[in-house]
Amino acid sequence: MRLSPRVLCRAVGATWRESFPLHGRDVARWFPGHMAKGLKKMQSCLKLVDCIVEVHDARIPLSGRNPLFQETLGLKPHLLVLNKMDLADLTEQQKIMQHLEGEGLKNVIFTNCVKDENVKQVIPMVTELIGSSCRYHRRENLEYCIMVIGVPNVGKSSLINSLRRQHLRKGKAARVGGEPGITRAVMSRIQVSERPLMFLLDTPGVLAPRIDSVETGLKLALCGTVLDHLVGEETMADYLLYTLNRHQLFAYVQHYGLGAACDDIERVLKCVAVKLGKTQKVKVLTGTGDVNVIQPNYPEAARDFLRTFRRGQLGPVMLDLDVLQGRPPADADP
Ligand SMILES: Nc1nc2c(ncn2[C@@H]2O[C@H](COP(=O)(O)OP(=O)(O)OP(=O)(O)O)[C@@H](O)[C@H]2O)c(=O)[nH]1
């Protein structure tokens, strides 16, 4: 009989870390400081815009958004698109919506831009929002213009391409990539709908100049909004393991053929490396001469662990479960 990972874990009486060691990690170094320029440019285009569509990752619906968006672009009608819903555990969707409503975000939609799920709802919602707002000097203008904003790699370009597929039966207009920072050209104007005639300004991802806590930084990093090597793949893999265990998501046990769930990242990465054949022979000098030992390639194993998670192969996850349960990050700014 094959035991489920959950049973396996119980069988060995495993316990999980209560918290992740956050001290001594300098979150400021993980996030590039050049992004203010992009935000300035976006502000200068605001007078051309009827509605802001903010895209964010559905796995972190309550953290990691750039607060400057709200402060500087917040005067226009606003729709929050929580994308990558296929990768998110949305069991608590109702609670998420309530939480967001408490923050003044009433117009929220969950999407999967790879499979075009729910994307068809975006333009009708935007049209309604614009219809019930004051367009000031743009009142006479029959075409609508929306600006798509968000932190890097959340799927802004994918949303644009999906909108064009759905409404214009046209292919790619915006470059999509697996790494943050793909959209560099600020403000390309792209048509996304014929009736109503709607254009959209694509923008580069802009992170907040200061992340309020190391834990938020780690969540943003797991979602791929910052280049992995800036945080360190092994640190991220450890945070991922910590999260999966706390949430009792043990699919990694089966995926990598581990005997049981485990909270020790070194042991897990060692098994991953052996399973993937990512090991190397190194000579070690001992008192009795040279011996060859097999050393796991930890960075390679960490990269595979992260990649597998991001593809959704370890199951859907809600990285903001702690916030939803009223446990804000331990190191958050008051
Ligand atoms: N699983 C999943 N992946 C998605 C979804 N939407 C986008 N992606 C993937 O996420 C990655 C980033 O997508 P982009 O559209 O380039 O993101 P972006 O926000 O424009 O990125 P920047 O240009 O860096 O700001 C790509 O690998 C996409 O294929 C989704 O709904 N589900």
CSV table of C-alpha atoms in Angstrom, one decimal, residues 11-263:
chain,number,residue,atom,x,y,z
A,11,ALA,CA,4.0,8.6,10.8
A,12,VAL,CA,7.4,10.1,11.5
A,13,GLY,CA,6.0,12.6,13.9
A,14,ALA,CA,7.4,15.5,12.0
A,15,THR,CA,7.2,19.0,13.4
A,16,TRP,CA,7.7,22.2,11.4
A,17,ARG,CA,9.4,25.4,12.1
A,18,GLU,CA,7.2,28.0,13.8
A,19,SER,CA,8.9,30.9,12.1
A,20,PHE,CA,11.5,31.6,9.4
A,21,PRO,CA,14.8,33.2,10.5
A,22,LEU,CA,14.6,36.7,9.1
A,23,HIS,CA,17.3,38.6,10.9
A,24,GLY,CA,20.4,39.7,9.2
A,25,ARG,CA,18.8,39.6,5.8
A,26,ASP,CA,19.0,42.9,3.9
A,27,VAL,CA,15.8,43.1,1.9
A,28,ALA,CA,16.8,46.5,0.5
A,29,ARG,CA,19.6,44.8,-1.5
A,30,TRP,CA,17.2,42.5,-3.2
A,31,PHE,CA,15.2,45.2,-5.0
A,32,PRO,CA,16.7,47.4,-7.6
A,33,GLY,CA,16.4,51.1,-6.9
A,34,HIS,CA,16.0,52.2,-10.6
A,35,MET,CA,12.3,51.8,-10.8
A,36,ALA,CA,11.3,55.3,-9.7
A,37,LYS,CA,12.0,56.5,-13.2
A,38,GLY,CA,9.3,54.2,-14.6
A,39,LEU,CA,6.8,55.4,-12.1
A,40,LYS,CA,7.5,59.1,-13.0
A,41,LYS,CA,6.9,58.3,-16.7
A,42,MET,CA,3.7,56.6,-15.8
A,43,GLN,CA,2.5,59.6,-13.8
A,44,SER,CA,3.2,61.9,-16.7
A,45,CYS,CA,0.9,59.9,-19.0
A,46,LEU,CA,-1.9,59.8,-16.5
A,47,LYS,CA,-3.9,62.6,-18.3
A,48,LEU,CA,-4.3,60.2,-21.3
A,49,VAL,CA,-5.7,57.4,-19.1
A,50,ASP,CA,-9.4,56.6,-18.2
A,51,CYS,CA,-8.8,53.6,-16.0
A,52,ILE,CA,-5.9,51.8,-14.2
A,53,VAL,CA,-5.7,48.1,-14.4
A,54,GLU,CA,-3.3,46.8,-11.8
A,55,VAL,CA,-2.1,43.3,-12.2
A,56,HIS,CA,-0.8,41.3,-9.2
A,57,ASP,CA,0.0,37.7,-8.4
A,58,ALA,CA,-3.0,35.8,-6.9
A,59,ARG,CA,-0.6,33.9,-4.7
A,60,ILE,CA,0.1,37.1,-2.7
A,61,PRO,CA,-3.2,39.0,-3.0
A,62,LEU,CA,-2.6,40.9,0.2
A,63,SER,CA,1.1,41.8,0.1
A,64,GLY,CA,3.8,43.1,-2.1
A,65,ARG,CA,1.7,45.6,-4.1
A,66,ASN,CA,3.5,48.9,-4.7
A,67,PRO,CA,1.9,51.4,-2.3
A,68,LEU,CA,3.1,54.2,-4.6
A,69,PHE,CA,0.6,53.1,-7.2
A,70,GLN,CA,-2.2,53.9,-4.9
A,71,GLU,CA,-0.7,57.2,-3.8
A,72,THR,CA,0.3,58.5,-7.2
A,73,LEU,CA,-2.1,56.9,-9.6
A,74,GLY,CA,-5.0,56.4,-7.3
A,75,LEU,CA,-7.2,59.2,-8.6
A,76,LYS,CA,-8.4,57.1,-11.6
A,77,PRO,CA,-10.9,54.2,-11.6
A,78,HIS,CA,-9.0,51.1,-10.6
A,79,LEU,CA,-9.4,47.4,-11.3
A,80,LEU,CA,-7.2,44.9,-9.5
A,81,VAL,CA,-6.5,41.8,-11.6
A,82,LEU,CA,-5.2,38.9,-9.5
A,83,ASN,CA,-3.5,36.8,-12.1
A,84,LYS,CA,-2.0,33.3,-12.1
A,85,MET,CA,-5.1,32.0,-10.3
A,86,ASP,CA,-4.1,28.5,-11.6
A,87,LEU,CA,-1.2,28.6,-9.2
A,88,ALA,CA,-3.1,30.0,-6.2
A,89,ASP,CA,-5.0,28.1,-3.5
A,90,LEU,CA,-8.2,30.2,-3.6
A,91,THR,CA,-10.1,28.2,-0.9
A,92,GLU,CA,-10.3,31.5,1.1
A,93,GLN,CA,-11.3,33.6,-1.9
A,94,GLN,CA,-14.3,35.1,0.0
A,95,LYS,CA,-12.0,36.2,2.9
A,96,ILE,CA,-9.5,37.6,0.4
A,97,MET,CA,-12.2,39.7,-1.2
A,98,GLN,CA,-13.4,41.0,2.2
A,99,HIS,CA,-9.8,41.9,3.2
A,100,LEU,CA,-9.3,43.8,0.0
A,101,GLU,CA,-12.6,45.6,0.3
A,102,GLY,CA,-11.5,46.7,3.7
A,103,GLU,CA,-8.5,48.3,2.0
A,104,GLY,CA,-10.9,50.1,-0.4
A,105,LEU,CA,-10.4,47.7,-3.3
A,106,LYS,CA,-13.8,46.9,-4.5
A,107,ASN,CA,-13.1,45.9,-8.1
A,108,VAL,CA,-11.2,42.7,-8.1
A,109,ILE,CA,-11.0,39.8,-10.6
A,110,PHE,CA,-9.0,36.6,-10.6
A,111,THR,CA,-7.5,35.5,-14.0
A,112,ASN,CA,-5.4,32.9,-15.7
A,113,CYS,CA,-3.9,34.7,-18.7
A,114,VAL,CA,-2.3,31.6,-20.1
A,115,LYS,CA,-5.6,29.8,-20.4
A,116,ASP,CA,-7.6,33.0,-21.0
A,117,GLU,CA,-9.7,32.3,-17.9
A,118,ASN,CA,-12.0,35.1,-16.7
A,119,VAL,CA,-10.1,37.6,-19.0
A,120,LYS,CA,-13.3,38.2,-20.9
A,121,GLN,CA,-14.7,40.0,-17.8
A,122,VAL,CA,-12.0,42.6,-17.8
A,123,ILE,CA,-13.2,44.9,-20.6
A,124,PRO,CA,-16.9,45.0,-19.5
A,125,MET,CA,-15.7,45.8,-16.0
A,126,VAL,CA,-13.4,48.5,-17.2
A,127,THR,CA,-16.1,50.0,-19.4
A,128,GLU,CA,-18.5,50.1,-16.5
A,129,LEU,CA,-16.0,51.7,-14.2
A,130,ILE,CA,-15.2,54.4,-16.8
A,131,GLY,CA,-18.9,54.9,-17.5
A,132,SER,CA,-19.6,55.7,-13.9
A,133,SER,CA,-16.5,58.0,-13.5
A,134,CYS,CA,-15.9,61.6,-14.4
A,135,ARG,CA,-13.6,61.7,-17.4
A,136,TYR,CA,-13.0,65.5,-17.2
A,137,HIS,CA,-11.3,66.7,-20.4
A,138,ARG,CA,-11.5,63.2,-22.0
A,139,ARG,CA,-15.3,63.3,-22.0
A,140,GLU,CA,-15.6,64.1,-25.7
A,141,ASN,CA,-13.1,61.3,-26.5
A,142,LEU,CA,-14.8,58.2,-27.8
A,143,GLU,CA,-11.9,55.9,-27.4
A,144,TYR,CA,-11.0,54.6,-24.0
A,145,CYS,CA,-7.4,54.3,-22.7
A,146,ILE,CA,-6.3,52.1,-19.9
A,147,MET,CA,-3.0,51.7,-18.2
A,148,VAL,CA,-1.7,48.3,-17.1
A,149,ILE,CA,0.5,48.5,-14.0
A,150,GLY,CA,2.0,46.1,-11.5
A,151,VAL,CA,5.2,44.8,-10.0
A,152,PRO,CA,7.4,42.8,-12.4
A,153,ASN,CA,6.6,39.4,-13.8
A,154,VAL,CA,2.9,39.2,-12.6
A,155,GLY,CA,1.6,38.8,-16.1
A,156,LYS,CA,0.9,42.3,-17.4
A,157,SER,CA,2.1,41.5,-21.0
A,158,SER,CA,0.3,38.1,-20.8
A,159,LEU,CA,-3.0,39.9,-19.9
A,160,ILE,CA,-2.6,42.3,-22.9
A,161,ASN,CA,-2.0,39.4,-25.2
A,162,SER,CA,-4.9,37.5,-23.8
A,163,LEU,CA,-7.2,40.5,-24.2
A,164,ARG,CA,-6.2,40.8,-27.8
A,165,ARG,CA,-6.8,37.1,-28.4
A,166,GLN,CA,-10.2,37.3,-26.9
A,167,HIS,CA,-11.5,40.6,-28.4
A,168,LEU,CA,-9.5,41.1,-31.6
A,169,ARG,CA,-8.5,37.5,-32.5
A,170,LYS,CA,-5.0,38.9,-32.8
A,171,GLY,CA,-1.7,37.4,-31.6
A,172,LYS,CA,1.1,38.7,-29.4
A,173,ALA,CA,1.6,42.4,-29.1
A,174,ALA,CA,3.7,42.4,-25.8
A,175,ARG,CA,6.7,40.3,-25.0
A,176,VAL,CA,6.2,37.7,-22.3
A,177,GLY,CA,9.0,36.2,-20.2
A,178,GLY,CA,9.7,34.0,-17.3
A,179,GLU,CA,12.0,36.5,-15.6
A,180,PRO,CA,11.2,39.9,-14.2
A,181,GLY,CA,12.0,43.0,-16.2
A,182,ILE,CA,11.0,41.8,-19.7
A,183,THR,CA,8.9,44.9,-20.5
A,184,ARG,CA,11.5,47.7,-20.7
A,185,ALA,CA,10.0,50.1,-23.3
A,186,VAL,CA,7.7,52.4,-21.3
A,187,MET,CA,4.3,53.0,-22.6
A,188,SER,CA,3.5,51.1,-25.8
A,189,ARG,CA,0.0,51.9,-27.0
A,190,ILE,CA,-1.8,48.8,-27.9
A,191,GLN,CA,-5.4,48.2,-29.1
A,192,VAL,CA,-7.3,45.6,-27.1
A,193,SER,CA,-10.9,46.1,-28.2
A,194,GLU,CA,-13.0,47.3,-31.1
A,195,ARG,CA,-16.3,47.9,-29.4
A,196,PRO,CA,-15.8,49.9,-27.3
A,197,LEU,CA,-12.7,51.2,-29.0
A,198,MET,CA,-10.1,50.6,-26.3
A,199,PHE,CA,-6.3,51.1,-26.2
A,200,LEU,CA,-4.0,50.2,-23.4
A,201,LEU,CA,-0.6,51.4,-22.3
A,202,ASP,CA,1.8,48.7,-21.3
A,203,THR,CA,4.3,49.6,-18.6
A,204,PRO,CA,7.4,48.1,-17.1
A,205,GLY,CA,7.0,46.3,-13.7
A,206,VAL,CA,7.7,48.7,-10.8
A,207,LEU,CA,8.5,47.4,-7.3
A,208,ALA,CA,8.0,49.5,-4.2
A,209,PRO,CA,11.2,51.5,-3.3
A,210,ARG,CA,11.0,49.9,0.2
A,211,ILE,CA,9.6,46.5,1.0
A,212,ASP,CA,7.9,46.6,4.4
A,213,SER,CA,9.3,43.3,5.7
A,214,VAL,CA,11.8,40.6,4.8
A,215,GLU,CA,9.0,38.0,4.7
A,216,THR,CA,7.1,40.1,2.1
A,217,GLY,CA,10.4,40.3,0.1
A,218,LEU,CA,10.7,36.5,0.2
A,219,LYS,CA,7.1,36.0,-1.0
A,220,LEU,CA,7.7,38.5,-3.8
A,221,ALA,CA,10.9,36.6,-4.7
A,222,LEU,CA,9.1,33.2,-4.7
A,223,CYS,CA,6.6,34.7,-7.2
A,224,GLY,CA,9.5,35.6,-9.4
A,225,THR,CA,9.2,39.4,-9.2
A,226,VAL,CA,12.9,39.9,-8.5
A,227,LEU,CA,15.9,38.0,-10.0
A,228,ASP,CA,16.5,34.9,-7.9
A,229,HIS,CA,20.3,35.3,-7.5
A,230,LEU,CA,19.8,38.7,-5.7
A,231,VAL,CA,18.0,36.9,-2.9
A,232,GLY,CA,19.9,33.6,-3.2
A,233,GLU,CA,18.3,30.4,-4.6
A,234,GLU,CA,19.0,28.4,-1.5
A,235,THR,CA,17.5,31.0,0.9
A,236,MET,CA,14.4,31.0,-1.3
A,237,ALA,CA,14.2,27.2,-1.5
A,238,ASP,CA,14.4,27.1,2.3
A,239,TYR,CA,11.5,29.7,2.6
A,240,LEU,CA,9.6,27.6,0.1
A,241,LEU,CA,10.1,24.4,2.1
A,242,TYR,CA,9.1,26.2,5.3
A,243,THR,CA,5.9,27.5,3.6
A,244,LEU,CA,4.9,24.2,2.1
A,245,ASN,CA,5.4,22.3,5.4
A,246,ARG,CA,3.5,24.9,7.4
A,247,HIS,CA,0.6,24.8,4.9
A,248,GLN,CA,0.8,20.9,4.9
A,249,LEU,CA,1.4,20.9,1.2
A,250,PHE,CA,3.5,17.7,0.9
A,251,ALA,CA,3.4,17.1,-2.9
A,252,TYR,CA,7.2,17.7,-3.0
A,253,VAL,CA,7.7,14.4,-1.0
A,254,GLN,CA,6.2,12.3,-3.8
A,255,HIS,CA,7.5,14.5,-6.6
A,256,TYR,CA,11.1,14.0,-5.6
A,257,GLY,CA,10.7,10.5,-4.2
A,258,LEU,CA,11.6,11.5,-0.6
A,259,GLY,CA,10.8,9.0,2.1
A,260,ALA,CA,8.9,11.5,4.2
A,261,ALA,CA,8.3,15.2,4.6
A,262,CYS,CA,11.3,17.1,6.1
A,263,ASP,CA,11.9,20.6,7.3
